[in-house]
């Protein structure tokens, strides 16, 4: 880190690079410097991630300090979010407007990583001994738990897009949160769920009964988008919830089904068979006409903390 008495011009020389490397035994005799420069960390994101056929991702769409190690992780999330939407559009199974939800979903989500990186930088880059002692006291008192030790940040959830809505028009509980993975047994194999399904949309249900109201058109739609039906049982079924991971989650919240997106974020849930059909219908409508997506970024998310809302099923921290 550049100290107060150091200039950028002074640091940005090969001589300074060798001086800083010397304590680790790196010298011109055993090391080659390919490049040296002085970086200024940025915390920013673009307002619009799509312009027609041009889409931005990774460092082209957002920059953040390195303190949380979330720059490449955020880029991977961009790519996975965009990949399944592009595939559906290019295959003719979704309207091109679906791509506008890439901006609205990812722009809101990446603000969590950026805010966390900034706050961790404030923790790490402390030079004053008294300030460092006060920081350590705060961190120890908070049990080194970022949720307690750091200021509140935008939550790690997707912005509006391809997500279930509640009856009042707001977001359904848990929608947009990353879902956990548990081992499942299918046809004699016990693996994490995505190893068995191969990715894509997954409709998890508590047994076969919740699928009863799906008609031929519903099932054909799910097949068209490559969705897998996974009716879980505690034992003896085609799909067995081997360690008891998914079914306890569903039952604890009074749900019989959860629809998980290809990027592992929760689309929504249902409490009965009729709700499952409504859930599938909602997804079909959004793929054809994304009602809540936009090609402009939303306003910065409110600092409401990073915990899942009360009653969220299958919600896990990123």
Short mmCIF file of N, CA, C and O in Angstrom, two decimals, residues 48-143:
data_model
loop_
_atom_site.label_atom_id
_atom_site.label_comp_id
_atom_site.label_asym_id
_atom_site.label_seq_id
_atom_site.Cartn_x
_atom_site.Cartn_y
_atom_site.Cartn_z
N UNK A 48 -25.57 0.12 -17.53
CA UNK A 48 -26.27 -0.72 -18.50
C UNK A 48 -25.31 -1.84 -18.96
O UNK A 48 -24.23 -1.55 -19.44
N UNK A 49 -25.74 -3.06 -18.79
CA UNK A 49 -24.89 -4.21 -19.08
C UNK A 49 -25.18 -4.80 -20.46
O UNK A 49 -24.48 -5.71 -20.90
N UNK A 50 -26.23 -4.31 -21.12
CA UNK A 50 -26.58 -4.81 -22.44
C UNK A 50 -26.95 -3.65 -23.35
O UNK A 50 -27.68 -2.74 -22.94
N UNK A 51 -26.43 -3.68 -24.56
CA UNK A 51 -26.84 -2.75 -25.60
C UNK A 51 -26.99 -3.57 -26.88
O UNK A 51 -26.00 -3.89 -27.56
N UNK A 52 -28.22 -3.98 -27.18
CA UNK A 52 -28.45 -4.84 -28.34
C UNK A 52 -27.74 -6.16 -28.21
O UNK A 52 -27.97 -6.92 -27.27
N UNK A 53 -26.82 -6.43 -29.15
CA UNK A 53 -26.09 -7.69 -29.14
C UNK A 53 -24.80 -7.63 -28.32
O UNK A 53 -24.06 -8.62 -28.25
N UNK A 54 -24.52 -6.49 -27.73
CA UNK A 54 -23.32 -6.32 -26.91
C UNK A 54 -23.68 -6.50 -25.44
O UNK A 54 -24.57 -5.83 -24.93
N UNK A 55 -22.97 -7.39 -24.76
CA UNK A 55 -23.21 -7.64 -23.34
C UNK A 55 -21.89 -7.57 -22.59
O UNK A 55 -20.87 -8.09 -23.06
N UNK A 56 -21.89 -6.91 -21.45
CA UNK A 56 -20.69 -6.77 -20.64
C UNK A 56 -20.73 -7.74 -19.47
O UNK A 56 -21.80 -8.02 -18.92
N UNK A 57 -19.56 -8.23 -19.07
CA UNK A 57 -19.48 -9.13 -17.92
C UNK A 57 -18.11 -8.98 -17.28
O UNK A 57 -17.18 -8.45 -17.88
N UNK A 58 -18.00 -9.45 -16.05
CA UNK A 58 -16.72 -9.43 -15.36
C UNK A 58 -16.20 -8.03 -15.16
O UNK A 58 -16.95 -7.09 -14.87
N UNK A 59 -14.87 -7.85 -15.33
CA UNK A 59 -14.24 -6.56 -15.07
C UNK A 59 -14.75 -5.46 -16.00
O UNK A 59 -14.62 -4.28 -15.68
N UNK A 60 -15.31 -5.82 -17.15
CA UNK A 60 -15.87 -4.80 -18.04
C UNK A 60 -17.16 -4.21 -17.47
O UNK A 60 -17.54 -3.10 -17.83
N UNK A 61 -17.80 -4.94 -16.57
CA UNK A 61 -19.08 -4.50 -16.00
C UNK A 61 -18.95 -3.96 -14.58
O UNK A 61 -19.79 -3.19 -14.13
N UNK A 62 -17.90 -4.37 -13.88
CA UNK A 62 -17.77 -3.93 -12.49
C UNK A 62 -16.31 -4.07 -12.04
O UNK A 62 -15.57 -4.91 -12.52
N UNK A 63 -15.93 -3.22 -11.11
CA UNK A 63 -14.61 -3.29 -10.50
C UNK A 63 -14.77 -3.13 -9.01
O UNK A 63 -15.67 -2.44 -8.53
N UNK A 64 -13.88 -3.79 -8.27
CA UNK A 64 -13.94 -3.71 -6.81
C UNK A 64 -12.55 -3.93 -6.23
O UNK A 64 -11.68 -4.53 -6.89
N UNK A 65 -12.30 -3.44 -5.03
CA UNK A 65 -11.02 -3.75 -4.38
C UNK A 65 -10.90 -5.27 -4.19
O UNK A 65 -11.90 -5.99 -4.19
N UNK A 66 -9.68 -5.78 -4.03
CA UNK A 66 -9.47 -7.23 -3.98
C UNK A 66 -9.68 -7.87 -2.61
O UNK A 66 -9.47 -9.07 -2.48
N UNK A 67 -10.10 -7.10 -1.61
CA UNK A 67 -10.02 -7.57 -0.24
C UNK A 67 -10.98 -8.71 0.10
O UNK A 67 -10.77 -9.42 1.07
N UNK A 68 -12.02 -8.90 -0.67
CA UNK A 68 -12.95 -10.00 -0.41
C UNK A 68 -12.76 -11.15 -1.39
O UNK A 68 -13.42 -12.18 -1.28
N UNK A 69 -11.87 -10.97 -2.36
CA UNK A 69 -11.65 -12.03 -3.34
C UNK A 69 -12.87 -12.32 -4.19
O UNK A 69 -13.08 -13.46 -4.61
N UNK A 70 -13.69 -11.30 -4.46
CA UNK A 70 -14.97 -11.53 -5.14
C UNK A 70 -15.01 -11.02 -6.58
O UNK A 70 -16.05 -11.11 -7.23
N UNK A 71 -13.89 -10.50 -7.09
CA UNK A 71 -13.91 -9.98 -8.45
C UNK A 71 -14.17 -11.07 -9.48
O UNK A 71 -15.11 -10.99 -10.27
N UNK A 72 -13.35 -12.12 -9.46
CA UNK A 72 -13.56 -13.22 -10.41
C UNK A 72 -14.83 -13.99 -10.08
O UNK A 72 -15.55 -14.44 -10.99
N UNK A 73 -15.14 -14.15 -8.80
CA UNK A 73 -16.39 -14.84 -8.42
C UNK A 73 -17.59 -14.11 -9.02
O UNK A 73 -18.52 -14.75 -9.53
N UNK A 74 -17.57 -12.79 -8.95
CA UNK A 74 -18.68 -12.02 -9.51
C UNK A 74 -18.73 -12.19 -11.03
O UNK A 74 -19.82 -12.27 -11.61
N UNK A 75 -17.56 -12.25 -11.67
CA UNK A 75 -17.54 -12.48 -13.10
C UNK A 75 -18.10 -13.83 -13.49
O UNK A 75 -18.82 -13.97 -14.49
N UNK A 76 -17.82 -14.85 -12.68
CA UNK A 76 -18.38 -16.18 -12.93
C UNK A 76 -19.89 -16.16 -12.77
O UNK A 76 -20.62 -16.78 -13.56
N UNK A 77 -20.38 -15.43 -11.77
CA UNK A 77 -21.83 -15.32 -11.59
C UNK A 77 -22.46 -14.61 -12.78
O UNK A 77 -23.57 -14.97 -13.22
N UNK A 78 -21.77 -13.59 -13.30
CA UNK A 78 -22.27 -12.92 -14.51
C UNK A 78 -22.43 -13.94 -15.64
O UNK A 78 -23.46 -13.99 -16.31
N UNK A 79 -21.37 -14.71 -15.86
CA UNK A 79 -21.35 -15.64 -16.99
C UNK A 79 -22.45 -16.69 -16.88
O UNK A 79 -23.12 -17.02 -17.86
N UNK A 80 -22.63 -17.22 -15.67
CA UNK A 80 -23.65 -18.27 -15.50
C UNK A 80 -25.05 -17.69 -15.65
O UNK A 80 -25.94 -18.32 -16.24
N UNK A 81 -25.27 -16.49 -15.12
CA UNK A 81 -26.56 -15.83 -15.27
C UNK A 81 -26.88 -15.60 -16.74
O UNK A 81 -28.00 -15.86 -17.20
N UNK A 82 -25.89 -15.15 -17.48
CA UNK A 82 -26.10 -14.82 -18.88
C UNK A 82 -26.22 -16.06 -19.77
O UNK A 82 -27.00 -16.08 -20.72
N UNK A 83 -25.47 -17.11 -19.43
CA UNK A 83 -25.39 -18.28 -20.32
C UNK A 83 -26.75 -18.95 -20.53
O UNK A 83 -27.14 -19.26 -21.66
N UNK A 84 -27.49 -19.19 -19.43
CA UNK A 84 -28.76 -19.91 -19.60
C UNK A 84 -29.80 -19.05 -20.31
O UNK A 84 -30.65 -19.56 -21.06
N UNK A 85 -29.72 -17.74 -20.12
CA UNK A 85 -30.66 -16.86 -20.79
C UNK A 85 -30.35 -16.78 -22.29
O UNK A 85 -31.26 -16.82 -23.13
N UNK A 86 -29.07 -16.67 -22.63
CA UNK A 86 -28.68 -16.65 -24.03
C UNK A 86 -29.11 -17.94 -24.73
O UNK A 86 -29.60 -17.91 -25.86
N UNK A 87 -28.92 -19.05 -24.05
CA UNK A 87 -29.27 -20.32 -24.67
C UNK A 87 -30.76 -20.39 -24.99
O UNK A 87 -31.16 -20.81 -26.08
N UNK A 88 -31.60 -19.98 -24.04
CA UNK A 88 -33.04 -20.02 -24.28
C UNK A 88 -33.45 -19.08 -25.41
O UNK A 88 -34.30 -19.42 -26.24
N UNK A 89 -32.83 -17.90 -25.46
CA UNK A 89 -33.18 -16.94 -26.51
C UNK A 89 -32.71 -17.46 -27.87
O UNK A 89 -33.46 -17.44 -28.85
N UNK A 90 -31.47 -17.93 -27.94
CA UNK A 90 -30.93 -18.38 -29.22
C UNK A 90 -31.63 -19.64 -29.72
O UNK A 90 -31.74 -19.86 -30.94
N UNK A 91 -32.15 -20.46 -28.80
CA UNK A 91 -32.90 -21.66 -29.19
C UNK A 91 -34.36 -21.36 -29.51
O UNK A 91 -35.11 -22.25 -29.88
N UNK A 92 -34.76 -20.09 -29.34
CA UNK A 92 -36.13 -19.71 -29.64
C UNK A 92 -37.13 -20.03 -28.57
O UNK A 92 -38.35 -19.99 -28.80
N UNK A 93 -36.66 -20.34 -27.36
CA UNK A 93 -37.57 -20.71 -26.27
C UNK A 93 -37.89 -19.55 -25.34
O UNK A 93 -38.64 -19.71 -24.38
N UNK A 94 -37.30 -18.39 -25.60
CA UNK A 94 -37.56 -17.21 -24.77
C UNK A 94 -37.44 -15.96 -25.62
O UNK A 94 -36.73 -15.94 -26.63
N UNK A 95 -38.14 -14.91 -25.20
CA UNK A 95 -38.09 -13.63 -25.89
C UNK A 95 -36.74 -12.96 -25.62
O UNK A 95 -36.16 -13.13 -24.54
N UNK A 96 -36.25 -12.18 -26.58
CA UNK A 96 -34.97 -11.50 -26.42
C UNK A 96 -34.97 -10.55 -25.22
O UNK A 96 -33.92 -10.23 -24.67
N UNK A 97 -36.17 -10.11 -24.82
CA UNK A 97 -36.26 -9.24 -23.64
C UNK A 97 -35.76 -9.90 -22.38
O UNK A 97 -35.45 -9.23 -21.39
N UNK A 98 -35.66 -11.23 -22.39
CA UNK A 98 -35.11 -11.94 -21.23
C UNK A 98 -33.70 -11.46 -20.91
O UNK A 98 -33.30 -11.41 -19.75
N UNK A 99 -32.96 -11.05 -21.94
CA UNK A 99 -31.58 -10.62 -21.73
C UNK A 99 -31.50 -9.32 -20.95
O UNK A 99 -30.46 -9.01 -20.36
N UNK A 100 -32.58 -8.54 -20.93
CA UNK A 100 -32.57 -7.30 -20.16
C UNK A 100 -32.53 -7.58 -18.66
O UNK A 100 -32.08 -6.74 -17.88
N UNK A 101 -33.01 -8.76 -18.24
CA UNK A 101 -32.97 -9.08 -16.82
C UNK A 101 -31.55 -9.36 -16.34
O UNK A 101 -31.30 -9.42 -15.14
N UNK A 102 -30.63 -9.55 -17.27
CA UNK A 102 -29.22 -9.72 -16.89
C UNK A 102 -28.74 -8.47 -16.14
O UNK A 102 -28.08 -8.56 -15.10
N UNK A 103 -29.06 -7.29 -16.66
CA UNK A 103 -28.70 -6.04 -15.99
C UNK A 103 -29.36 -5.92 -14.63
O UNK A 103 -28.71 -5.68 -13.61
N UNK A 104 -30.66 -6.08 -14.59
CA UNK A 104 -31.39 -5.82 -13.34
C UNK A 104 -31.03 -6.81 -12.25
O UNK A 104 -30.93 -6.44 -11.08
N UNK A 105 -30.78 -8.07 -12.61
CA UNK A 105 -30.44 -9.08 -11.60
C UNK A 105 -29.01 -8.92 -11.11
O UNK A 105 -28.74 -8.89 -9.91
N UNK A 106 -28.05 -8.82 -12.03
CA UNK A 106 -26.64 -8.84 -11.64
C UNK A 106 -26.17 -7.51 -11.07
O UNK A 106 -25.33 -7.48 -10.17
N UNK A 107 -26.69 -6.39 -11.57
CA UNK A 107 -26.24 -5.11 -11.07
C UNK A 107 -26.55 -4.96 -9.58
O UNK A 107 -25.72 -4.49 -8.80
N UNK A 108 -27.74 -5.39 -9.19
CA UNK A 108 -28.11 -5.30 -7.78
C UNK A 108 -27.26 -6.25 -6.94
O UNK A 108 -26.82 -5.91 -5.84
N UNK A 109 -27.02 -7.46 -7.46
CA UNK A 109 -26.30 -8.47 -6.69
C UNK A 109 -24.83 -8.09 -6.49
O UNK A 109 -24.28 -8.26 -5.39
N UNK A 110 -24.20 -7.55 -7.52
CA UNK A 110 -22.77 -7.26 -7.43
C UNK A 110 -22.49 -6.13 -6.45
O UNK A 110 -21.37 -6.01 -5.93
N UNK A 111 -23.49 -5.32 -6.14
CA UNK A 111 -23.28 -4.24 -5.18
C UNK A 111 -22.97 -4.78 -3.79
O UNK A 111 -22.29 -4.12 -3.00
N UNK A 112 -23.43 -5.98 -3.49
CA UNK A 112 -23.08 -6.60 -2.21
C UNK A 112 -21.59 -6.88 -2.16
O UNK A 112 -20.91 -6.56 -1.17
N UNK A 113 -21.06 -7.51 -3.21
CA UNK A 113 -19.64 -7.85 -3.24
C UNK A 113 -18.77 -6.60 -3.19
O UNK A 113 -17.73 -6.56 -2.51
N UNK A 114 -19.19 -5.56 -3.91
CA UNK A 114 -18.41 -4.32 -3.93
C UNK A 114 -18.40 -3.67 -2.55
O UNK A 114 -17.35 -3.25 -2.05
N UNK A 115 -19.57 -3.59 -1.92
CA UNK A 115 -19.65 -2.97 -0.59
C UNK A 115 -18.83 -3.76 0.43
O UNK A 115 -18.13 -3.18 1.27
N UNK A 116 -18.91 -5.10 0.37
CA UNK A 116 -18.15 -5.93 1.30
C UNK A 116 -16.65 -5.74 1.09
O UNK A 116 -15.88 -5.65 2.05
N UNK A 117 -16.21 -5.66 -0.17
CA UNK A 117 -14.79 -5.46 -0.46
C UNK A 117 -14.30 -4.13 0.09
O UNK A 117 -13.21 -4.03 0.66
N UNK A 118 -15.12 -3.10 -0.06
CA UNK A 118 -14.74 -1.79 0.44
C UNK A 118 -14.60 -1.79 1.96
O UNK A 118 -13.64 -1.25 2.52
N UNK A 119 -15.56 -2.41 2.63
CA UNK A 119 -15.52 -2.41 4.09
C UNK A 119 -14.36 -3.25 4.62
O UNK A 119 -13.73 -2.90 5.61
N UNK A 120 -14.05 -4.37 3.95
CA UNK A 120 -12.91 -5.17 4.37
C UNK A 120 -11.61 -4.40 4.15
O UNK A 120 -10.65 -4.54 4.93
N UNK A 121 -11.56 -3.59 3.09
CA UNK A 121 -10.39 -2.76 2.87
C UNK A 121 -10.16 -1.80 4.02
O UNK A 121 -9.02 -1.56 4.43
N UNK A 122 -11.24 -1.28 4.54
CA UNK A 122 -11.13 -0.37 5.68
C UNK A 122 -10.63 -1.10 6.92
O UNK A 122 -10.00 -0.51 7.79
N UNK A 123 -10.92 -2.39 7.01
CA UNK A 123 -10.43 -3.20 8.14
C UNK A 123 -8.95 -3.52 7.95
O UNK A 123 -8.15 -3.46 8.89
N UNK A 124 -8.56 -3.87 6.72
CA UNK A 124 -7.21 -4.34 6.45
C UNK A 124 -6.19 -3.21 6.41
O UNK A 124 -5.08 -3.34 6.94
N UNK A 125 -6.55 -2.10 5.80
CA UNK A 125 -5.57 -1.04 5.51
C UNK A 125 -5.48 -0.02 6.65
O UNK A 125 -5.55 1.20 6.42
N UNK A 126 -5.31 -0.49 7.86
CA UNK A 126 -5.18 0.39 9.03
C UNK A 126 -3.71 0.44 9.42
O UNK A 126 -3.10 -0.59 9.72
N UNK A 127 -3.12 1.64 9.45
CA UNK A 127 -1.71 1.80 9.79
C UNK A 127 -1.49 2.35 11.19
O UNK A 127 -0.47 2.06 11.82
N UNK A 128 -2.42 3.13 11.69
CA UNK A 128 -2.26 3.73 13.01
C UNK A 128 -2.43 2.67 14.09
O UNK A 128 -3.44 1.96 14.12
N UNK A 129 -1.47 2.52 14.99
CA UNK A 129 -1.54 1.47 16.03
C UNK A 129 -2.79 1.57 16.92
O UNK A 129 -3.39 0.55 17.26
N UNK A 130 -3.18 2.78 17.28
CA UNK A 130 -4.35 2.94 18.14
C UNK A 130 -5.62 2.54 17.38
O UNK A 130 -6.50 1.88 17.93
N UNK A 131 -5.72 2.95 16.13
CA UNK A 131 -6.87 2.55 15.32
C UNK A 131 -6.90 1.04 15.14
O UNK A 131 -7.97 0.41 15.14
N UNK A 132 -5.73 0.44 14.97
CA UNK A 132 -5.66 -1.02 14.80
C UNK A 132 -6.12 -1.74 16.07
O UNK A 132 -6.83 -2.75 15.99
N UNK A 133 -5.73 -1.22 17.24
CA UNK A 133 -6.17 -1.84 18.49
C UNK A 133 -7.69 -1.73 18.64
O UNK A 133 -8.36 -2.68 19.06
N UNK A 134 -8.25 -0.58 18.29
CA UNK A 134 -9.70 -0.40 18.37
C UNK A 134 -10.42 -1.33 17.39
O UNK A 134 -11.46 -1.93 17.71
N UNK A 135 -9.85 -1.47 16.20
CA UNK A 135 -10.42 -2.39 15.22
C UNK A 135 -10.41 -3.82 15.75
O UNK A 135 -11.42 -4.54 15.66
N UNK A 136 -9.28 -4.25 16.32
CA UNK A 136 -9.18 -5.62 16.83
C UNK A 136 -10.19 -5.86 17.94
O UNK A 136 -10.79 -6.93 18.02
N UNK A 137 -10.39 -4.86 18.78
CA UNK A 137 -11.36 -4.99 19.87
C UNK A 137 -12.77 -5.20 19.31
O UNK A 137 -13.53 -6.05 19.78
N UNK A 138 -13.12 -4.40 18.28
CA UNK A 138 -14.43 -4.54 17.64
C UNK A 138 -14.59 -5.92 17.01
O UNK A 138 -15.63 -6.56 17.14
N UNK A 139 -13.55 -6.37 16.28
CA UNK A 139 -13.64 -7.64 15.58
C UNK A 139 -13.78 -8.80 16.56
O UNK A 139 -14.57 -9.72 16.35
N UNK A 140 -13.01 -8.77 17.66
CA UNK A 140 -13.08 -9.83 18.66
C UNK A 140 -14.45 -9.84 19.33
O UNK A 140 -15.05 -10.90 19.54
N UNK A 141 -14.96 -8.66 19.65
CA UNK A 141 -16.27 -8.57 20.29
C UNK A 141 -17.37 -9.11 19.38
O UNK A 141 -18.38 -9.66 19.86
N UNK A 142 -17.18 -8.99 18.08
CA UNK A 142 -18.18 -9.47 17.11
C UNK A 142 -17.92 -10.92 16.69
O UNK A 142 -18.61 -11.43 15.80
N UNK A 143 -16.94 -11.56 17.33
CA UNK A 143 -16.64 -12.94 16.97
C UNK A 143 -16.12 -13.08 15.55
O UNK A 143 -16.24 -14.15 14.94
#
